[in-house]
Short mmCIF file of C-alpha atoms in Angstrom, two decimals:
data_model
loop_
_atom_site.label_atom_id
_atom_site.label_comp_id
_atom_site.label_asym_id
_atom_site.label_seq_id
_atom_site.Cartn_x
_atom_site.Cartn_y
_atom_site.Cartn_z
CA GLY K 213 19.33 -4.87 -12.62
CA ASP K 214 21.79 -2.72 -11.21
CA ASP K 215 19.51 0.38 -11.62
CA THR K 216 17.14 -0.70 -8.83
CA PRO K 217 17.31 1.86 -5.90
CA VAL K 218 17.16 -0.93 -3.18
CA LYS K 219 20.71 -2.01 -2.59
CA GLY K 220 21.64 -4.92 -0.37
CA ALA K 221 19.23 -7.35 -1.71
CA SER K 222 20.55 -11.09 -2.31
CA LYS K 223 18.71 -11.31 -5.67
CA LYS K 224 17.30 -8.80 -7.95
CA TYR K 225 14.81 -9.24 -10.78
CA LEU K 226 13.71 -7.09 -13.51
CA VAL K 227 10.64 -6.67 -15.49
CA ASP K 228 11.79 -4.44 -18.18
CA THR K 229 9.85 -1.81 -19.96
CA ASN K 230 7.38 -3.10 -22.51
CA THR K 231 7.54 -6.47 -20.90
CA THR K 232 4.33 -8.07 -19.49
CA ILE K 233 4.17 -10.98 -17.34
CA THR K 234 0.62 -11.99 -18.49
CA LYS K 235 0.20 -15.03 -16.41
CA ALA K 236 -0.46 -14.19 -12.99
CA PHE K 237 2.32 -15.93 -10.98
CA HIS K 238 2.75 -17.25 -7.51
CA ILE K 239 6.15 -17.25 -5.45
CA THR K 240 6.03 -20.71 -3.99
CA VAL K 241 9.81 -21.14 -4.23
CA LYS K 242 12.45 -20.10 -1.34
CA GLN K 243 14.81 -19.00 -3.86
CA MET K 244 12.68 -15.84 -4.27
CA ASN K 245 12.68 -14.85 -0.64
CA GLY K 246 14.43 -11.70 0.33
CA SER K 247 14.65 -10.60 -3.33
CA VAL K 248 13.83 -7.19 -5.03
CA ILE K 249 11.20 -7.32 -8.02
CA TYR K 250 11.70 -3.79 -10.23
CA VAL K 251 8.95 -3.41 -12.27
CA LYS K 252 9.17 -1.20 -15.36
CA GLY K 253 6.59 -2.73 -17.46
CA LYS K 254 3.48 -4.87 -16.18
CA MET K 255 3.43 -7.87 -13.60
CA HIS K 256 0.57 -9.84 -12.74
CA ILE K 257 0.59 -11.16 -9.10
CA GLY K 258 -1.85 -14.52 -8.56
CA SER K 259 -4.24 -14.87 -5.87
CA ASN K 260 -3.57 -15.91 -2.42
CA ASN K 261 -0.01 -15.31 -2.77
CA THR K 262 2.44 -14.83 -0.20
CA LEU K 263 5.70 -13.06 -1.21
CA ASP K 264 8.22 -13.60 1.66
CA GLY K 265 10.51 -10.90 2.21
CA VAL K 266 10.19 -9.39 -1.37
CA THR K 267 10.41 -5.72 -1.82
CA ILE K 268 8.45 -4.85 -4.92
CA VAL K 269 9.53 -1.44 -6.54
CA VAL K 270 7.36 -0.12 -9.31
CA ALA K 271 9.20 2.26 -11.36
CA ASN K 272 7.80 5.24 -13.60
CA GLY K 273 5.54 3.45 -16.38
CA GLY K 274 5.41 0.17 -14.46
CA GLU K 275 2.40 -1.57 -13.22
CA VAL K 276 1.77 -4.22 -10.83
CA ILE K 277 -1.79 -5.91 -11.04
CA ILE K 278 -2.95 -8.06 -7.87
CA HIS K 279 -5.56 -10.94 -8.31
CA GLY K 280 -7.06 -11.98 -4.90
CA GLU K 281 -4.89 -11.53 -1.73
CA THR K 282 -1.48 -10.91 -1.73
CA ASN K 283 0.56 -10.70 1.42
CA LEU K 284 4.00 -9.41 2.06
CA THR K 285 5.50 -11.08 5.02
CA THR K 286 9.14 -11.05 6.81
CA TYR K 287 10.05 -7.40 5.61
CA GLY K 288 8.24 -7.65 2.62
CA ARG K 289 7.19 -4.08 1.36
CA PHE K 290 5.98 -1.96 -1.54
CA ILE K 291 7.71 1.00 -3.08
CA VAL K 292 5.66 2.71 -5.64
CA LEU K 293 7.92 5.53 -7.40
CA PRO K 294 6.32 8.68 -9.37
CA GLY K 295 4.44 7.32 -12.46
CA GLY K 296 4.28 3.88 -11.08
CA LYS K 297 0.87 2.08 -10.26
CA ILE K 298 -0.64 -0.66 -8.38
CA THR K 299 -4.06 -1.93 -9.61
CA GLY K 300 -5.99 -5.08 -9.07
CA ASP K 301 -9.16 -6.89 -9.54
CA ASP K 302 -12.43 -6.01 -7.69
CA TYR K 303 -12.16 -7.20 -4.06
CA SER K 304 -8.44 -7.86 -4.11
CA SER K 305 -6.43 -7.15 -1.26
CA LEU K 306 -2.66 -6.21 -0.39
CA THR K 307 -1.47 -6.85 3.16
CA VAL K 308 1.73 -6.00 4.50
CA THR K 309 2.08 -8.41 7.48
CA ASN K 310 5.22 -7.12 9.23
CA GLY K 311 6.87 -3.69 10.15
CA SER K 312 8.30 -2.58 7.11
CA LYS K 313 8.07 0.76 5.70
CA CYS K 314 6.10 1.24 2.71
CA TYR K 315 6.09 4.22 0.28
CA ASN K 316 3.73 5.41 -2.62
CA ALA K 317 4.67 8.34 -4.74
CA GLY K 318 2.50 7.02 -7.81
CA THR K 319 -0.90 5.70 -7.90
CA ILE K 320 -2.67 2.70 -5.98
CA GLU K 321 -6.12 2.19 -7.19
CA TYR K 322 -8.42 -0.92 -7.04
CA LYS K 323 -11.74 -1.65 -5.68
CA GLY K 324 -10.40 -3.65 -2.47
CA LYS K 325 -8.41 -3.33 0.76
CA LEU K 326 -5.06 -2.15 1.42
CA ASP K 327 -3.81 -3.09 4.98
CA THR K 328 -0.24 -2.06 6.17
CA ASN K 329 -0.92 -3.80 9.71
CA GLY K 330 1.55 -2.48 11.62
CA SER K 331 3.87 -0.88 9.00
CA ASP K 332 4.66 2.90 8.44
CA PHE K 333 3.20 3.90 5.26
CA TYR K 334 4.20 7.17 3.80
CA ASN K 335 1.96 8.45 0.84
CA CYS K 336 2.63 11.50 -1.40
CA GLY K 337 0.73 10.24 -4.57
CA THR K 338 -2.66 9.02 -4.97
CA VAL K 339 -4.41 5.99 -2.90
CA LYS K 340 -8.11 5.08 -4.05
CA VAL K 341 -9.26 1.80 -2.40
CA ASN K 342 -12.55 0.66 -0.63
CA GLU K 343 -10.83 -0.03 2.71
CA LEU K 344 -7.55 1.29 4.18
CA ASP K 345 -6.57 -0.52 7.38
CA ASN K 346 -4.02 -0.60 9.85
CA LYS K 347 -5.14 -2.41 13.05
CA VAL K 348 -1.89 -2.59 14.80
CA ASN K 349 -0.97 0.86 16.73
CA THR K 350 2.75 0.48 15.96
CA GLY K 351 2.35 1.69 12.44
CA LYS K 352 2.16 5.26 11.28
CA LEU K 353 0.26 6.58 8.10
CA THR K 354 1.76 9.95 6.97
CA ASN K 355 -0.29 11.44 4.05
CA PHE K 356 0.90 14.42 1.91
CA GLY K 357 -0.80 13.32 -0.97
CA LYS K 358 -4.47 12.22 -1.84
CA ILE K 359 -6.43 9.31 -0.10
CA TYR K 360 -9.76 8.35 -1.11
CA VAL K 361 -11.37 5.41 0.80
CA GLU K 362 -14.85 4.09 1.24
CA ASN K 363 -14.84 3.02 4.94
CA ASN K 364 -13.13 0.43 7.17
CA ASN K 365 -16.51 -1.07 8.22
CA SER K 366 -16.59 -0.12 12.00
CA ALA K 367 -14.67 1.11 15.15
CA ALA K 368 -13.47 -2.53 15.80
CA ASN K 369 -11.87 -2.40 12.56
CA ALA K 370 -10.40 1.18 12.88
CA HIS K 371 -7.13 2.33 11.19
CA ASN K 372 -5.51 2.02 14.81
CA SER K 373 -2.38 3.40 14.03
CA GLU K 374 -1.26 7.27 14.23
CA VAL K 375 -2.23 9.21 11.16
CA ILE K 376 -0.46 12.48 10.29
CA ASN K 377 -2.49 14.22 7.37
CA GLY K 378 -0.81 16.78 5.63
CA CYS K 379 -2.85 17.08 2.34
CA TYR K 380 -6.34 15.45 1.60
CA PHE K 381 -7.99 12.58 3.10
CA LYS K 382 -11.65 11.40 2.06
CA ALA K 383 -13.77 8.86 3.33
CA THR K 384 -17.23 8.36 1.87
CA GLY K 385 -18.37 6.28 4.70
CA ASN K 386 -17.43 5.39 8.21
CA VAL K 387 -13.58 5.55 9.21
CA GLY K 388 -11.67 4.77 12.23
CA LEU K 389 -8.32 6.34 13.09
CA GLY K 390 -6.22 5.54 16.25
CA SER K 391 -5.18 9.14 16.26
CA LEU K 392 -5.06 11.97 13.97
CA LYS K 393 -3.07 15.03 13.45
CA MET K 394 -4.02 17.58 10.90
CA LEU K 395 -1.46 19.66 9.48
CA LYS K 396 -1.63 23.34 8.06
CA ASN K 397 -3.80 23.59 5.24
CA SER K 398 -4.77 19.74 5.31
CA ARG K 399 -8.36 18.37 4.89
CA LEU K 400 -10.26 15.44 5.79
CA ASP K 401 -13.89 14.61 4.56
CA VAL K 402 -15.78 12.12 6.08
CA GLY K 403 -19.26 11.09 4.99
CA GLY K 404 -20.19 8.82 8.01
CA GLN K 405 -18.99 8.32 11.52
CA LEU K 406 -15.50 9.16 12.38
CA TYR K 407 -14.01 7.06 15.04
CA VAL K 408 -10.66 8.23 16.87
CA PRO K 409 -10.54 5.44 19.54
CA GLY K 410 -6.76 5.92 20.41
CA ASN K 411 -5.07 9.07 21.31
CA GLY K 412 -7.53 11.27 19.84
CA LEU K 413 -7.67 14.10 17.60
CA TYR K 414 -5.06 16.92 17.65
CA GLY K 415 -3.67 19.27 15.15
#
């Protein structure tokens, strides 16, 4: 619809308020590539799905539910506006496999993995996932909201990008960060080992 905040997309799709796509769908046709999906209602995304060049915008009151593994490729990205949500089944994963900028001002919460993989990710909402990864050092995580993670397994799986923490970041287990900048009045709680193998800790 015309109310989507993303301009210039060749195709726009709207999941309207009080509408639920109950059957988890897979995008397998090239006609969807490069499109914007603006979610005001609820949209289920099927497992092992690749959304090529698709921007998902989750509006206030909207919810995207992922099942299994979802990959956003070729400049695909997610934008969660205040009041929007991304949730999912246990052990689900959402991976952005490119350098597009992602944004969360709502809630991302599921027992699984969020991997921004070289992309810049700006969070001013709430993120609650088991594993938060970015193994490519070209990306940057900027946090002015709240992030809760369990771990990212080991130093080998460290979140290698630059991390700028301006609010609250909590890891209940081991966590790896490429570099870390702590801004005034920010806080980082780590229950296990903190790995900073890149440019080091500064603030």
